[in-house]
C-alpha cells in the first residue's frame, strides 16, 4: 500500500474517532443520552456557573 493511502486511512480514522467523541458529548448535552442531563440539566449547570439564559 502506498504511503499516501496509509496517510489517508490514518486521517480518516482520526476524523471518525474525533467525530464520534463530539457526537457523544453533544448527545449528552442535548438529548440526555449516555448519562447526560439533557437540555434541562445543561441549562441548570450553566446557571450554576453564572451564565444567564439569552433573551
N, CA, C and O atoms as a MOPAC input file, in Angstrom:
PM7 MOZYME 1SCF
protein

 N      0.85900 1    -1.17400 1     0.00000 1
 C      0.00000 1     0.00000 1     0.00000 1
 C      0.90600 1     1.23900 1     0.00000 1
 O      1.81200 1     1.34500 1     0.82700 1
 N      0.66300 1     2.16700 1    -0.92200 1
 C      1.48800 1     3.38200 1    -0.96800 1
 C      1.32100 1     4.22100 1     0.30300 1
 O      0.31200 1     4.14100 1     1.00300 1
 N      2.33400 1     5.01200 1     0.56300 1
 C      2.34900 1     5.84100 1     1.77400 1
 C      1.17100 1     6.81200 1     1.81300 1
 O      0.61700 1     7.06500 1     2.88300 1
 N      0.78100 1     7.36000 1     0.65600 1
 C     -0.32800 1     8.32800 1     0.65100 1
 C     -1.63900 1     7.66600 1     1.06000 1
 O     -2.46700 1     8.28900 1     1.72500 1
 N     -1.83700 1     6.39100 1     0.66300 1
 C     -3.06400 1     5.69100 1     1.05400 1
 C     -3.08800 1     5.43000 1     2.55700 1
 O     -4.13400 1     5.54700 1     3.19600 1
 N     -1.94000 1     5.07800 1     3.11500 1
 C     -1.87700 1     4.84800 1     4.56600 1
 C     -2.15600 1     6.13700 1     5.32700 1
 O     -2.84600 1     6.14100 1     6.34600 1
 N     -1.60300 1     7.23000 1     4.80700 1
 C     -1.83000 1     8.52800 1     5.44800 1
 C     -3.32000 1     8.88500 1     5.40000 1
 O     -3.88500 1     9.35400 1     6.38800 1
 N     -3.95000 1     8.65700 1     4.24000 1
 C     -5.37700 1     8.94900 1     4.11000 1
 C     -6.21600 1     8.09100 1     5.05800 1
 O     -7.16100 1     8.59000 1     5.66800 1
 N     -5.88300 1     6.82300 1     5.18600 1
 C     -6.61700 1     5.94500 1     6.10100 1
 C     -6.41400 1     6.36000 1     7.55800 1
 O     -7.34400 1     6.29900 1     8.36200 1
 N     -5.20500 1     6.77800 1     7.88900 1
 C     -4.94100 1     7.25200 1     9.24600 1
 C     -5.73000 1     8.50900 1     9.57000 1
 O     -6.29300 1     8.63500 1    10.65700 1
 N     -5.76700 1     9.43900 1     8.62100 1
 C     -6.53500 1    10.66900 1     8.82700 1
 C     -8.03400 1    10.37500 1     8.92600 1
 O     -8.74000 1    10.99700 1     9.71900 1
 N     -8.51300 1     9.43400 1     8.12500 1
 C     -9.92000 1     9.04400 1     8.20600 1
 C    -10.24500 1     8.47500 1     9.58200 1
 O    -11.27000 1     8.81400 1    10.17500 1
 N     -9.37500 1     7.61200 1    10.08600 1
 C     -9.59800 1     7.02900 1    11.41200 1
 C     -9.61700 1     8.11000 1    12.48800 1
 O    -10.46000 1     8.06900 1    13.38400 1
 N     -8.70800 1     9.06800 1    12.41500 1
 C     -8.69000 1    10.16200 1    13.39200 1
 C     -9.95100 1    11.01100 1    13.30600 1
 O    -10.51100 1    11.40400 1    14.32900 1
 N    -10.39400 1    11.29100 1    12.08900 1
 C    -11.60100 1    12.10000 1    11.91500 1
 C    -12.84200 1    11.37500 1    12.42900 1
 O    -13.69700 1    11.98100 1    13.07700 1
 N    -12.93800 1    10.08600 1    12.14100 1
 C    -14.08900 1     9.31900 1    12.63100 1
 C    -14.08400 1     9.21900 1    14.15600 1
 O    -15.13600 1     9.31400 1    14.78900 1
 N    -12.92000 1     9.03000 1    14.73600 1
 C    -12.81900 1     8.96800 1    16.19300 1
 C    -13.19500 1    10.28200 1    16.84400 1
 O    -13.94500 1    10.30800 1    17.82000 1
 N    -12.67400 1    11.37600 1    16.30200 1
 C    -12.99300 1    12.70100 1    16.83700 1
 C    -14.47800 1    13.00500 1    16.67500 1
 O    -15.11100 1    13.53400 1    17.58900 1
 N    -15.03100 1    12.67200 1    15.51600 1
 C    -16.45900 1    12.88600 1    15.28400 1
 C    -17.32500 1    12.08800 1    16.24300 1
 O    -18.35000 1    12.58100 1    16.71300 1
 N    -16.92000 1    10.85900 1    16.53600 1
 C    -17.66800 1    10.03500 1    17.48100 1
 C    -17.66800 1    10.61600 1    18.88300 1
 O    -18.68900 1    10.60100 1    19.57100 1
 N    -16.51600 1    11.12900 1    19.30300 1
 C    -16.42500 1    11.74400 1    20.63600 1
 C    -17.29800 1    12.99300 1    20.70000 1
 O    -18.02300 1    13.19500 1    21.67400 1
 N    -17.23400 1    13.83000 1    19.66600 1
 C    -18.04100 1    15.05100 1    19.65800 1
 C    -19.53500 1    14.73500 1    19.58000 1
 O    -20.34700 1    15.42100 1    20.20100 1
 N    -19.90100 1    13.70100 1    18.82000 1
 C    -21.29900 1    13.29700 1    18.72900 1
 C    -21.82300 1    12.81600 1    20.08300 1
 O    -22.92600 1    13.18100 1    20.48700 1
 N    -21.04300 1    12.01000 1    20.77200 1
 C    -21.46400 1    11.51200 1    22.08500 1
 C    -21.57900 1    12.65600 1    23.09000 1
 O    -22.52600 1    12.69300 1    23.87600 1
 N    -20.63600 1    13.58000 1    23.07400 1
 C    -20.67200 1    14.70600 1    24.01100 1
 C    -21.88800 1    15.59700 1    23.74100 1
 O    -22.58200 1    15.99900 1    24.67500 1
 N    -22.14400 1    15.90100 1    22.48100 1
 C    -23.30800 1    16.71300 1    22.14000 1
 C    -24.61800 1    16.01700 1    22.47600 1
 O    -25.57800 1    16.66400 1    22.89500 1
 N    -24.66300 1    14.69800 1    22.29400 1
 C    -25.86900 1    13.93100 1    22.62300 1
 C    -26.15300 1    13.96700 1    24.11600 1
 O    -27.31300 1    14.00600 1    24.52600 1
 N    -25.10600 1    13.95400 1    24.92900 1
 C    -25.29500 1    14.07800 1    26.37800 1
 C    -25.92600 1    15.41500 1    26.71300 1
 O    -26.87200 1    15.47700 1    27.49800 1
 N    -25.41600 1    16.47300 1    26.13100 1
 C    -25.89000 1    17.81300 1    26.46300 1
 C    -27.29400 1    18.07600 1    25.93800 1
 O    -28.10000 1    18.70900 1    26.62000 1
 N    -27.59400 1    17.60200 1    24.74000 1
 C    -28.85500 1    17.94700 1    24.09900 1
 C    -29.97500 1    16.96200 1    24.42000 1
 O    -31.09200 1    17.37400 1    24.73300 1
 N    -29.68400 1    15.66600 1    24.34300 1
 C    -30.72800 1    14.65200 1    24.47300 1
 C    -30.70900 1    13.89800 1    25.79600 1
 O    -31.67500 1    13.20500 1    26.11600 1
 N    -29.64700 1    14.01500 1    26.56300 1
 C    -29.54200 1    13.27200 1    27.81000 1
 C    -29.08400 1    11.83800 1    27.62200 1
 O    -29.19600 1    11.03300 1    28.54600 1
 N    -28.57100 1    11.50000 1    26.44600 1
 C    -28.07800 1    10.14900 1    26.18500 1
 C    -26.75400 1     9.93300 1    26.89400 1
 O    -26.08100 1    10.89900 1    27.25600 1
 N    -26.37500 1     8.70000 1    27.09300 1
 C    -25.08900 1     8.31500 1    27.68300 1
 C    -24.90300 1     8.90500 1    29.07900 1
 O    -23.78400 1     9.24200 1    29.46700 1
 N    -25.98400 1     9.03000 1    29.82800 1
 C    -25.89400 1     9.50700 1    31.20300 1
 C    -25.84700 1    11.01500 1    31.35400 1
 O    -25.50100 1    11.51100 1    32.42600 1
 N    -26.18100 1    11.75100 1    30.31800 1
 C    -26.16500 1    13.21000 1    30.40800 1
 C    -27.45000 1    13.75700 1    30.99800 1
 O    -28.41500 1    13.02000 1    31.20100 1
 N    -27.45700 1    15.04100 1    31.27000 1
 C    -28.60700 1    15.67400 1    31.89600 1
 C    -29.64000 1    16.20200 1    30.92600 1
 O    -30.69900 1    16.66600 1    31.34900 1
 N    -29.36200 1    16.14300 1    29.64400 1
 C    -30.29100 1    16.69900 1    28.66600 1
 C    -30.24000 1    18.21400 1    28.67600 1
 O    -29.38000 1    18.81600 1    29.31900 1
 N    -31.15600 1    18.81500 1    27.96800 1
 C    -31.15100 1    20.27500 1    27.83300 1
 C    -31.44700 1    20.95200 1    29.17200 1
 O    -30.89100 1    22.01000 1    29.46900 1
 N    -32.32500 1    20.34400 1    29.98500 1
 C    -32.64600 1    20.94700 1    31.28800 1
 C    -31.44900 1    20.87900 1    32.22500 1
 O    -31.13800 1    21.85300 1    32.91100 1
 N    -30.78400 1    19.74600 1    32.25700 1
 C    -29.60500 1    19.59900 1    33.10600 1
 C    -28.47100 1    20.50800 1    32.67400 1
 O    -27.75300 1    21.06200 1    33.50700 1
 N    -28.31400 1    20.65800 1    31.37100 1
 C    -27.27600 1    21.55100 1    30.85700 1
 C    -27.59600 1    22.99500 1    31.22600 1
 O    -26.70100 1    23.75500 1    31.59700 1
 N    -28.86900 1    23.37700 1    31.12500 1
 C    -29.27100 1    24.73700 1    31.48900 1
 C    -29.02400 1    24.99600 1    32.97400 1
 O    -28.54400 1    26.06600 1    33.34800 1
 N    -29.35400 1    24.01400 1    33.82100 1
 C    -29.10600 1    24.17900 1    35.26800 1
 C    -27.61600 1    24.31800 1    35.55500 1
 O    -27.21100 1    25.14400 1    36.37300 1
 N    -26.81500 1    23.52200 1    34.89100 1
 C    -25.36500 1    23.58900 1    35.10500 1
 C    -24.81700 1    24.94200 1    34.66800 1
 O    -23.95800 1    25.51100 1    35.34000 1
 N    -25.30600 1    25.45500 1    33.55500 1
 C    -24.84000 1    26.76100 1    33.07900 1
 C    -25.25000 1    27.87500 1    34.04400 1
 O    -24.46900 1    28.78700 1    34.31500 1
 N    -26.48400 1    27.79700 1    34.56200 1
 C    -26.92600 1    28.79100 1    35.54200 1
 C    -26.08800 1    28.71300 1    36.80800 1
 O    -25.74600 1    29.73900 1    37.39600 1
 N    -25.75600 1    27.49700 1    37.22600 1
 C    -24.92700 1    27.30700 1    38.41600 1
 C    -23.53600 1    27.91800 1    38.22200 1
 O    -22.92300 1    28.38500 1    39.18200 1
 N    -23.04300 1    27.91400 1    36.99000 1
 C    -21.72800 1    28.50100 1    36.68800 1
 C    -21.79400 1    30.01400 1    36.51900 1
 O    -20.76100 1    30.66200 1    36.35100 1
 N    -22.99700 1    30.58300 1    36.56300 1
 C    -23.12900 1    32.02600 1    36.48800 1
 C    -23.55700 1    32.55600 1    35.13400 1
 O    -23.63300 1    33.77000 1    34.94600 1
 N    -23.83700 1    31.67800 1    34.19300 1
 C    -24.30700 1    32.12200 1    32.88200 1
 C    -25.80400 1    32.34400 1    32.94400 1
 O    -26.51900 1    31.57300 1    33.58300 1
 N    -26.28600 1    33.38300 1    32.28900 1
 C    -27.72000 1    33.65900 1    32.26600 1
 C    -28.27500 1    33.26800 1    30.89900 1
 O    -27.56000 1    33.33600 1    29.90000 1
 N    -29.54900 1    32.85800 1    30.84600 1
 C    -30.14200 1    32.49100 1    29.56200 1
 C    -30.26000 1    33.70500 1    28.64300 1
 O    -30.37500 1    34.84000 1    29.10600 1
 N    -30.23000 1    33.45300 1    27.35700 1
 C    -30.40700 1    34.53700 1    26.38300 1
 C    -31.84200 1    35.02700 1    26.36300 1
 O    -32.75100 1    34.36000 1    26.85600 1
 N    -32.02800 1    36.18800 1    25.79300 1
 C    -33.37800 1    36.75800 1    25.71800 1
 C    -34.04800 1    36.36600 1    24.43700 1
 O    -35.19200 1    36.75200 1    24.19600 1

